[in-house]
Structures are given as C-alpha cells and as structure tokens.
Short mmCIF file of C-alpha atoms and ligand atoms in Angstrom, two decimals:
data_model
loop_
_atom_site.label_atom_id
_atom_site.label_comp_id
_atom_site.label_asym_id
_atom_site.label_seq_id
_atom_site.Cartn_x
_atom_site.Cartn_y
_atom_site.Cartn_z
CA MET A 27 -2.14 34.59 6.54
CA LYS A 28 -5.53 33.16 5.53
CA ILE A 29 -5.94 30.48 2.87
CA VAL A 30 -8.25 31.95 0.20
CA ASP A 31 -8.08 29.31 -2.52
CA ALA A 32 -6.95 25.75 -3.13
CA LYS A 33 -7.20 23.66 -6.26
CA VAL A 34 -6.26 20.27 -7.58
CA ILE A 35 -4.39 20.03 -10.89
CA ILE A 36 -4.38 16.67 -12.69
CA CYS A 37 -2.04 16.21 -15.64
CA CYS A 38 -0.27 13.51 -17.65
CA PRO A 39 3.00 14.78 -19.16
CA GLY A 40 4.12 11.19 -19.88
CA ARG A 41 2.49 9.86 -16.72
CA ASN A 42 -0.25 11.02 -14.32
CA PHE A 43 0.36 13.55 -11.55
CA VAL A 44 -2.03 15.10 -9.03
CA THR A 45 -0.88 18.43 -7.59
CA LEU A 46 -2.46 20.65 -4.94
CA LYS A 47 -1.96 24.41 -5.10
CA ILE A 48 -2.88 26.50 -2.05
CA VAL A 49 -3.15 30.32 -2.28
CA THR A 50 -3.10 32.77 0.65
CA GLU A 51 -4.65 36.22 1.05
CA ASP A 52 -1.24 37.88 0.50
CA GLY A 53 -0.97 36.20 -2.90
CA LEU A 54 1.66 33.64 -1.82
CA TYR A 55 1.06 30.11 -3.01
CA GLY A 56 2.49 26.67 -2.36
CA VAL A 57 2.35 23.34 -4.20
CA GLY A 58 2.28 19.77 -2.95
CA ASP A 59 2.31 16.38 -4.71
CA ALA A 60 -0.73 14.10 -4.22
CA THR A 61 0.05 11.40 -6.78
CA LEU A 62 -0.95 7.81 -5.92
CA ASN A 63 0.07 5.62 -8.86
CA GLY A 64 -2.94 3.84 -10.41
CA ARG A 65 -5.46 5.41 -7.98
CA GLU A 66 -4.87 9.10 -8.79
CA LEU A 67 -8.48 10.24 -9.05
CA ALA A 68 -9.38 8.91 -5.59
CA VAL A 69 -6.91 11.33 -4.00
CA ALA A 70 -8.02 14.16 -6.31
CA SER A 71 -11.63 13.65 -5.17
CA TYR A 72 -10.61 13.35 -1.50
CA LEU A 73 -8.93 16.74 -1.81
CA THR A 74 -11.46 18.57 -4.00
CA ASP A 75 -14.62 17.20 -2.39
CA HIS A 76 -13.56 16.86 1.25
CA VAL A 77 -10.40 18.83 2.09
CA VAL A 78 -10.34 22.02 0.00
CA PRO A 79 -13.68 23.28 1.43
CA LEU A 80 -12.25 22.90 4.97
CA LEU A 81 -9.03 24.76 4.21
CA ILE A 82 -10.51 28.08 3.13
CA GLY A 83 -10.17 30.62 5.94
CA HIS A 84 -7.54 28.63 7.90
CA ASP A 85 -4.26 30.30 8.86
CA ALA A 86 -1.65 28.82 6.45
CA ARG A 87 1.09 29.22 9.10
CA ARG A 88 -0.47 26.61 11.42
CA ILE A 89 1.03 23.58 9.65
CA GLU A 90 1.03 21.15 12.59
CA ASP A 91 -2.49 22.10 13.64
CA ILE A 92 -3.89 21.71 10.11
CA TRP A 93 -2.16 18.31 9.86
CA GLN A 94 -3.83 17.13 13.10
CA TYR A 95 -7.16 18.68 12.05
CA LEU A 96 -7.20 16.72 8.79
CA TYR A 97 -5.84 13.47 10.30
CA LYS A 98 -7.91 13.35 13.47
CA GLY A 99 -10.85 15.28 12.08
CA ALA A 100 -11.53 12.71 9.35
CA TYR A 101 -12.27 10.09 12.04
CA TRP A 102 -11.10 7.47 9.46
CA ARG A 103 -7.36 7.38 9.99
CA ARG A 104 -4.42 6.30 7.84
CA GLY A 105 -4.56 4.69 4.38
CA PRO A 106 -2.70 5.79 1.23
CA VAL A 107 -5.52 7.96 -0.17
CA THR A 108 -5.98 9.94 3.06
CA MET A 109 -2.26 10.25 3.77
CA SER A 110 -1.37 11.35 0.21
CA ALA A 111 -4.07 14.03 0.42
CA ILE A 112 -2.79 15.25 3.80
CA ALA A 113 0.78 15.18 2.43
CA ALA A 114 -0.17 17.50 -0.42
CA VAL A 115 -1.67 20.04 1.99
CA ASP A 116 1.32 19.75 4.32
CA VAL A 117 3.96 20.27 1.61
CA ALA A 118 2.05 23.20 0.08
CA LEU A 119 1.92 24.84 3.53
CA TRP A 120 5.66 24.29 4.15
CA ASP A 121 6.28 25.77 0.70
CA ILE A 122 4.23 28.85 1.61
CA LYS A 123 5.87 29.28 5.01
CA ALA A 124 9.40 29.03 3.58
CA LYS A 125 8.51 31.44 0.77
CA SER A 126 7.07 33.90 3.31
CA MET A 127 10.47 33.85 5.05
CA ASN A 128 12.31 34.03 1.74
CA ALA A 129 14.25 30.87 2.63
CA PRO A 130 14.75 27.45 1.05
CA LEU A 131 12.71 24.91 3.02
CA TYR A 132 15.73 23.09 4.45
CA GLN A 133 16.59 26.21 6.49
CA LEU A 134 13.27 25.85 8.35
CA LEU A 135 13.97 22.16 8.96
CA GLY A 136 17.11 22.87 10.97
CA GLY A 137 19.46 23.80 8.16
CA ARG A 138 21.67 21.46 6.17
CA SER A 139 23.33 18.48 7.82
CA ARG A 140 25.44 17.72 4.73
CA GLU A 141 26.72 19.30 1.52
CA ALA A 142 24.50 17.32 -0.85
CA VAL A 143 22.22 14.30 -1.07
CA LEU A 144 23.58 10.90 -2.18
CA VAL A 145 21.19 9.36 -4.71
CA TYR A 146 20.95 6.01 -6.45
CA GLY A 147 20.03 5.40 -10.06
CA HIS A 148 18.34 2.48 -11.78
CA ALA A 149 20.17 0.05 -14.03
CA SER A 150 18.08 -2.62 -15.68
CA GLY A 151 17.95 -4.88 -18.71
CA THR A 152 15.95 -7.76 -20.08
CA ASP A 153 18.97 -10.04 -19.57
CA LEU A 154 22.22 -10.05 -17.61
CA GLU A 155 24.31 -8.62 -20.44
CA LYS A 156 21.97 -5.68 -20.98
CA THR A 157 21.84 -5.05 -17.22
CA LEU A 158 25.65 -4.93 -17.11
CA GLY A 159 25.58 -2.44 -20.01
CA SER A 160 22.95 -0.30 -18.30
CA PHE A 161 24.94 -0.36 -15.03
CA GLY A 162 28.02 0.86 -16.91
CA HIS A 163 25.96 3.71 -18.39
CA PHE A 164 24.98 4.91 -14.90
CA VAL A 165 28.61 4.64 -13.74
CA SER A 166 29.62 6.86 -16.68
CA LEU A 167 27.00 9.43 -15.63
CA GLY A 168 28.70 9.76 -12.25
CA TYR A 169 26.32 7.75 -10.05
CA LYS A 170 27.94 6.47 -6.84
CA ALA A 171 25.08 4.08 -6.05
CA ILE A 172 23.07 2.02 -8.52
CA ARG A 173 20.16 -0.37 -8.19
CA ALA A 174 20.32 -3.40 -10.51
CA GLN A 175 17.26 -5.29 -11.79
CA SER A 176 17.23 -7.78 -14.63
CA GLY A 177 15.00 -10.03 -16.67
CA ILE A 178 15.23 -13.56 -15.33
CA PRO A 179 16.03 -16.59 -17.52
CA GLY A 180 12.88 -18.71 -17.88
CA LEU A 181 10.42 -15.83 -17.24
CA SER A 182 8.85 -13.94 -20.13
CA SER A 183 8.60 -10.56 -18.36
CA THR A 184 9.66 -9.12 -15.02
CA TYR A 185 8.53 -6.07 -13.05
CA GLY A 186 10.82 -3.10 -12.59
CA LEU A 187 12.68 -2.98 -15.90
CA SER A 188 13.07 0.30 -17.78
CA HIS A 189 11.94 0.48 -21.42
CA GLY A 190 14.44 3.21 -22.34
CA ALA A 191 17.96 4.24 -21.33
CA MET A 192 16.91 6.47 -18.40
CA ALA A 193 13.16 7.01 -17.91
CA TYR A 194 11.52 4.22 -15.97
CA GLU A 195 7.76 3.90 -15.80
CA PRO A 196 6.12 0.84 -14.27
CA ALA A 197 2.47 1.84 -14.91
CA GLU A 198 0.84 1.15 -18.28
CA LYS A 199 -2.22 2.65 -19.98
CA ASP A 200 -5.78 1.29 -19.67
CA ALA A 201 -5.38 -2.04 -17.83
CA PRO A 202 -2.74 -3.65 -15.60
CA PRO A 203 -0.11 -5.57 -17.60
CA GLU A 204 0.65 -9.08 -16.34
CA ASN A 205 4.16 -10.24 -15.47
CA GLN A 206 5.42 -13.76 -14.78
CA TRP A 207 6.97 -14.87 -11.54
CA SER A 208 8.88 -17.85 -10.24
CA THR A 209 10.73 -17.58 -6.95
CA GLU A 210 12.94 -20.55 -7.85
CA HIS A 211 14.14 -18.96 -11.11
CA TYR A 212 14.70 -15.63 -9.33
CA MET A 213 16.66 -17.12 -6.43
CA ARG A 214 18.97 -19.00 -8.79
CA PHE A 215 19.66 -15.93 -10.91
CA VAL A 216 20.12 -12.97 -8.53
CA PRO A 217 23.41 -14.07 -6.89
CA GLN A 218 24.84 -14.70 -10.37
CA MET A 219 23.87 -11.19 -11.40
CA PHE A 220 25.68 -9.57 -8.46
CA ALA A 221 28.73 -11.80 -8.92
CA ALA A 222 28.95 -10.51 -12.51
CA LEU A 223 28.35 -6.88 -11.46
CA ARG A 224 31.06 -6.93 -8.76
CA LYS A 225 33.47 -8.64 -11.14
CA GLU A 226 32.97 -5.95 -13.78
CA PHE A 227 32.53 -2.83 -11.63
CA GLY A 228 34.60 -3.57 -8.50
CA THR A 229 33.98 -3.02 -4.82
CA GLU A 230 33.84 0.79 -4.60
CA ILE A 231 30.41 1.45 -6.12
CA HIS A 232 27.28 0.98 -3.98
CA MET A 233 24.95 -1.72 -5.32
CA LEU A 234 21.28 -2.07 -4.43
CA HIS A 235 18.51 -4.48 -5.35
CA ASP A 236 14.70 -4.48 -5.07
CA ALA A 237 12.81 -7.77 -4.52
CA HIS A 238 9.44 -5.91 -4.83
CA HIS A 239 7.75 -7.79 -1.97
CA ARG A 240 7.87 -11.12 -3.82
CA LEU A 241 9.54 -13.44 -1.29
CA THR A 242 8.46 -15.15 1.90
CA PRO A 243 10.59 -14.22 4.94
CA ILE A 244 12.61 -17.45 4.84
CA GLU A 245 13.20 -17.10 1.09
CA ALA A 246 14.34 -13.53 1.73
CA GLY A 247 16.72 -14.84 4.40
CA ARG A 248 18.22 -17.17 1.81
CA VAL A 249 18.57 -14.41 -0.83
CA GLY A 250 20.15 -12.08 1.72
CA LYS A 251 22.62 -14.79 2.75
CA ASP A 252 23.49 -15.64 -0.87
CA LEU A 253 24.10 -11.94 -1.59
CA GLU A 254 26.37 -11.33 1.43
CA PRO A 255 29.63 -11.78 -0.56
CA TYR A 256 28.58 -8.91 -2.87
CA ARG A 257 28.08 -6.37 -0.02
CA LEU A 258 24.84 -4.70 -1.13
CA LEU A 259 23.97 -1.27 0.27
CA TRP A 260 20.49 -2.77 0.65
CA LEU A 261 18.05 -5.47 -0.32
CA GLU A 262 14.70 -3.70 -0.71
CA ASP A 263 11.18 -4.95 0.01
CA PRO A 264 12.24 -8.57 0.52
CA THR A 265 8.76 -9.55 1.72
CA PRO A 266 5.40 -7.76 2.08
CA ALA A 267 5.59 -5.72 5.27
CA GLU A 268 2.00 -5.86 6.49
CA LEU A 269 3.43 -8.57 8.74
CA GLN A 270 6.16 -6.62 10.50
CA GLU A 271 7.15 -9.69 12.58
CA GLY A 272 8.13 -11.45 9.33
CA PHE A 273 11.31 -9.40 9.29
CA ARG A 274 12.52 -11.10 12.49
CA LEU A 275 12.97 -14.27 10.48
CA ILE A 276 14.99 -12.46 7.80
CA ARG A 277 17.26 -10.90 10.46
CA GLN A 278 18.00 -14.32 11.96
CA HIS A 279 19.57 -15.41 8.68
CA THR A 280 21.40 -12.56 7.02
CA THR A 281 23.51 -9.44 7.55
CA THR A 282 22.55 -7.99 4.15
CA PRO A 283 21.04 -4.58 5.02
CA ILE A 284 17.27 -4.38 4.56
CA ALA A 285 15.18 -1.46 3.24
CA VAL A 286 11.40 -1.29 3.26
CA GLY A 287 8.52 1.18 3.32
CA GLU A 288 7.73 2.71 -0.09
CA VAL A 289 4.09 1.62 0.37
CA PHE A 290 3.84 2.73 4.03
CA ASP A 291 1.54 5.60 4.92
CA THR A 292 2.10 6.22 8.64
CA ILE A 293 4.58 5.66 11.45
CA PHE A 294 2.37 2.78 12.66
CA ASP A 295 3.40 0.74 9.58
CA CYS A 296 7.04 0.74 10.64
CA GLN A 297 7.17 1.19 14.40
CA THR A 298 7.89 -2.51 15.12
CA LEU A 299 10.38 -2.70 12.26
CA ILE A 300 12.24 0.31 13.66
CA ARG A 301 12.01 -0.39 17.40
CA GLU A 302 13.24 -3.98 16.95
CA GLN A 303 15.95 -2.86 14.49
CA LEU A 304 14.59 -5.27 11.88
CA ILE A 305 15.48 -2.88 9.03
CA ASP A 306 18.38 -0.59 8.17
CA TYR A 307 16.65 1.92 5.87
CA ILE A 308 13.11 3.29 6.01
CA ARG A 309 11.73 4.10 2.53
CA ALA A 310 8.63 6.04 3.58
CA THR A 311 8.36 9.20 1.54
CA VAL A 312 6.88 12.69 1.65
CA VAL A 313 3.88 12.14 -0.65
CA HIS A 314 2.54 8.83 0.66
CA THR A 315 3.32 9.33 4.35
CA GLY A 316 1.51 12.52 5.29
CA GLY A 317 4.10 15.05 4.13
CA ILE A 318 7.17 16.60 5.75
CA THR A 319 5.43 16.88 9.13
CA HIS A 320 4.80 13.16 9.53
CA LEU A 321 7.94 11.93 7.75
CA ARG A 322 10.10 13.91 10.19
CA LYS A 323 8.46 12.04 13.07
CA ILE A 324 9.29 8.71 11.40
CA ALA A 325 12.90 9.85 10.85
CA ASN A 326 13.19 10.97 14.47
CA LEU A 327 11.96 7.58 15.73
CA ALA A 328 14.35 5.85 13.30
CA GLU A 329 17.28 7.94 14.55
CA LEU A 330 16.89 6.44 18.03
CA TYR A 331 17.38 2.96 16.59
CA GLN A 332 20.15 3.76 14.07
CA VAL A 333 17.82 3.25 11.13
CA ARG A 334 18.53 5.62 8.24
CA THR A 335 16.20 7.14 5.66
CA GLY A 336 16.07 6.00 2.03
CA CYS A 337 13.08 7.80 0.50
CA HIS A 338 11.22 6.33 -2.44
CA GLY A 339 11.82 8.50 -5.51
CA ALA A 340 10.43 6.76 -8.58
CA THR A 341 8.97 8.73 -11.50
CA ASP A 342 5.43 8.40 -10.17
CA LEU A 343 6.45 10.77 -7.37
CA SER A 344 6.20 14.21 -8.97
CA PRO A 345 8.95 16.85 -9.03
CA ALA A 346 7.02 18.57 -6.19
CA CYS A 347 7.63 15.47 -4.05
CA MET A 348 11.26 15.23 -5.17
CA GLY A 349 11.88 18.87 -4.25
CA ALA A 350 10.34 18.43 -0.79
CA ALA A 351 12.21 15.15 -0.27
CA LEU A 352 15.57 16.78 -1.09
CA HIS A 353 15.02 19.50 1.54
CA PHE A 354 14.15 16.76 4.03
CA ASP A 355 17.19 14.68 2.99
CA LEU A 356 19.60 17.60 3.24
CA SER A 357 18.44 18.49 6.74
CA VAL A 358 17.61 15.25 8.55
CA HIS A 359 20.51 13.87 10.61
CA ASN A 360 19.94 10.16 9.92
CA PHE A 361 19.67 10.45 6.14
CA GLY A 362 20.94 7.40 4.25
CA ILE A 363 20.30 7.67 0.51
CA GLN A 364 17.62 9.04 -1.85
CA GLU A 365 16.18 7.17 -4.83
CA TYR A 366 16.31 9.17 -8.07
CA MET A 367 14.84 8.47 -11.47
CA PRO A 368 14.89 11.46 -13.79
CA HIS A 369 11.46 12.51 -15.09
CA THR A 370 10.67 12.90 -18.76
CA GLU A 371 11.47 16.20 -20.43
CA GLU A 372 7.70 17.09 -20.61
CA THR A 373 7.33 16.49 -16.87
CA ASP A 374 10.35 18.69 -16.14
CA ARG A 375 8.78 21.46 -18.25
CA VAL A 376 5.41 21.24 -16.46
CA PHE A 377 7.21 21.38 -13.08
CA PRO A 378 10.03 23.96 -13.28
CA HIS A 379 12.41 23.21 -10.40
CA ALA A 380 15.53 24.42 -8.60
CA TYR A 381 16.94 20.99 -7.74
CA SER A 382 19.86 19.54 -9.66
CA PHE A 383 22.01 16.41 -10.06
CA GLN A 384 25.78 16.40 -10.19
CA ASP A 385 28.29 13.58 -9.84
CA GLY A 386 25.95 11.18 -8.06
CA PHE A 387 24.57 13.78 -5.64
CA MET A 388 21.54 16.07 -5.68
CA HIS A 389 20.82 19.44 -4.11
CA PRO A 390 17.38 21.04 -3.63
CA GLY A 391 18.69 24.48 -4.67
CA ASP A 392 18.29 27.73 -2.75
CA ALA A 393 15.04 29.07 -4.22
CA PRO A 394 12.55 30.06 -1.49
CA GLY A 395 10.14 27.26 -0.51
CA ILE A 396 10.46 23.75 -1.94
CA GLY A 397 11.85 25.22 -5.16
CA VAL A 398 9.30 23.51 -7.43
CA ASP A 399 6.46 25.18 -9.32
CA ILE A 400 3.74 24.01 -11.70
CA ASP A 401 3.04 25.60 -15.09
CA GLU A 402 -0.75 25.28 -15.10
CA LYS A 403 -1.22 26.28 -18.74
CA LEU A 404 1.24 23.67 -19.91
CA ALA A 405 -0.21 21.08 -17.53
CA ALA A 406 -3.65 21.59 -19.15
CA GLN A 407 -2.19 20.35 -22.45
CA PHE A 408 -1.60 16.89 -20.92
CA PRO A 409 -4.96 15.49 -19.76
CA TYR A 410 -5.28 12.49 -17.42
CA GLN A 411 -4.93 9.00 -18.93
CA ARG A 412 -6.02 5.96 -16.96
CA ALA A 413 -3.01 3.74 -16.13
CA TYR A 414 -2.24 0.88 -13.75
CA LEU A 415 0.72 -0.83 -12.16
CA PRO A 416 1.31 -4.41 -13.38
CA VAL A 417 0.18 -7.55 -11.60
CA ASN A 418 2.33 -10.64 -11.22
CA ARG A 419 1.28 -14.26 -11.74
CA LYS A 420 3.14 -17.45 -10.92
CA LEU A 421 3.80 -19.87 -13.79
CA ASP A 422 0.60 -21.79 -12.93
CA GLY A 423 -1.48 -18.58 -13.08
CA THR A 424 -1.79 -17.86 -9.34
CA MET A 425 -1.74 -14.14 -8.43
CA HIS A 426 1.50 -13.15 -6.71
CA SER A 427 2.45 -9.83 -5.14
CA TRP A 428 3.98 -7.39 -7.63
O1 EZ4 B 5 7.23 0.04 -7.77
O2 EZ4 B 5 7.16 3.60 -7.91
O3 EZ4 B 5 11.81 1.29 -5.66
N1 EZ4 B 5 11.03 1.61 -6.47
C1 EZ4 B 5 9.97 0.93 -6.85
C2 EZ4 B 5 9.05 1.58 -7.82
C3 EZ4 B 5 7.60 1.34 -7.44
C4 EZ4 B 5 6.70 2.31 -8.15
C5 EZ4 B 5 5.27 2.14 -7.66
O4 EZ4 B 5 4.47 3.15 -8.16
O5 EZ4 B 5 9.79 -0.17 -6.37
O6 EZ4 B 5 9.29 1.11 -9.09
CO1 CO B 6 10.85 -0.49 -4.56
#
C-alpha cells in the first residue's frame, strides 16, 4: 500500500488549522492535525519541504517504522514543530490503516475500555458572578466536569477567558495581546471562587482549574493547599514544567491532584513527573506529542505509576486531533478525562466528523478510521490569518509566563 501523494492544507475557519492528507495507491486517504498555535507555518513548512518528499513510495502500513524513520532520521530530535509534524503523519497513517480494515480506529487500539469518554467543559467570566453564571450554563448542558476560570479583581485582563458563551479562543490576530498578572491578587481570589462554586453547585460535579504555568512551586503548593476543601478533580499547570523536580515541592505541600503536559512533545518531558508520581494526570496530546504511536507509549508508562490521561483539547487542536484523541481515550486503560471545547460552526463544516457529545460524555463514532474528514474546497475559502497567543506582564511590566 504505497503512499503516492501527501499535501498540507492550511485554513482559518475562525482560527488557523494545519492538516496533512496522505493518499495511497489504492485511493485510500488519511488526515492528521498538525496545528501549532501561533507557529502554524513552521510546521507546514517542515511537512511540505522536508517530510512529504520522504513519504512518497513508503508503505503506509508501516506506521511504527515511519515514525522511527522521521524521528531518528531527522537527527534533530524532539521539539514542538518536529513532533507536531510527525504526529500529523502518524494520525493520517492510523486513519488509513483503520479505513483499510473498515474499522473505527479504537478497534485497532485494543477495542473500547469504556462506554464513552468523560469530558470537561470551560466556564469563565470576567468576574466571579459571570463565572458562576457560565458554570451554571455548562451544568444545564449536561457537563459532569467543568473547568472554572475568572477575571481577577485588581487585574485589567486575564488569560483563558472566553469571549462568547461557548467558543473559546486564546489567540488573537496580528500581534500577541498583553494580559496583566499579579500572583498575590490571584492567590487571594481563587479559593474564594471555588468556595462560591461549591456553595452554589454542590459536591457532585467535578471542578477543575488551570493556573497556566504562572506560579512558582511553593506558590502552587499554597494554592493547592488552599483549594483542598473544594476537592478539585485537578489543578492544571501550576508551574512551568521544564523543571520537572519543581513538582516535588508542590507534592510536599498538597493533596490537590495535579495535571500537566499540554505543552509537552515527548515522553522525555514527563518521565520524571510520572516515575516519581509527582502528577496525577498527564495532558500530553495526539497532535503535539508525536501522534497516537508516541502518546500510547506515554500512557503505558503512566499506567505503571497510576497516572491517568487528561488530553489537551482546546479549540486550537483541530477536529482531526479531537477525533484521534477520542479513539485513544476510549481504548486506553488509564484514561482519566478529556478536555472539550466545541469548535465554531465554520470549523465543524470544514471538518465533517463522526464524534458526538451527549450528557457530559463523548464518543468517537463508528465510522472507519478516525472518523474525521476535511472538505478541501470549503477550507480554501478560509485563508490563513496570522495570530498569536497572548503574553502576560506583571504590574510593573516584567514579562511573566502566560
Ligand atoms: O492555553 O490551547 O487547558 N487549556 C489551555 C488552552 C491553551 C491553548 C494554547 O494554544 O490551557 O487554553
Ligand atoms: Co491548560
């Protein structure tokens, strides 16, 4: 089953997506997401200029071998650009293989381990009252787990807040927007927010929170301790994880479960975190971590240490990534939860898909392959638009992370 063609499709149906489509000699094709928010064209070039020419003539069935060929063959290992490009090839090949067997991908991954995939939605508001209202909206839609983010008194703007009722898009056109940050203001406010949420919505619903890498380890220990009474499902990205040892300090101070890894690109980024049981959920995802092939290895390592998966699933991950992630989630034994933010209606039209949401759970559907396609003609009507994630500055102007 020789690969005869491969092409990169860049489109912006509300936000930018990079998609790889691989075609075989029998006319079967597969798609894979290659979107890297704010650096999209670097991955597109990596694929078009350096990967596509190598793929032509390869046997599409040799998924593991092609993965190793691209990873080891590049000489320059790891990094988000490389690993997103490899992920796109990997997912397109899994899509092709599953289609060739007329089976949904999860059947090739060992079959389903559960009925459906628990997802969490995103409540947010510019102040506490609006966040409570948004949380109630997600409860009414049937969500069983909800992340809460809020504007913070004393700060003019905060990362991670949605501009509409449902769609959430952190990147903005042309140049990075600037947000304000003060750890002191944040640390005073967050426990109050969860006290109010638990008071209004009770103990049954799962609550999550994302600190977006903005705390030092000891500050994160304090936040985790202050949030213990509110029993979060997780506190996400408490501190930047380049320093994996930093999480030891957090663990010494709190039993609030910790999730990290949406910016990771290989198993090497999380091996200390997992082996030392410094985290509870690993957020590495299909598109930024080398595809299904590599993510399964991370999940298998995590299983040994009772760490569960919690894949990143923001809107900058395309429906092709969401489809692949749901097959992974349904099949992998140590699944925990999947992030879900619905895409815009234009995005859903450009990427017809078999997956669905019902009552707080998702299912990848039973269409052969990953169950996600791309309408190339429609995609061509939405050309690329430069956009960047925001930066964060402290009140005195110093750059802060996110
Ligand atoms: O900042 O997807 O948990 N979700 C997040 C997201 C990420 C964006 C980055 O592109 O933190 O909002
Ligand atoms: Co996050």
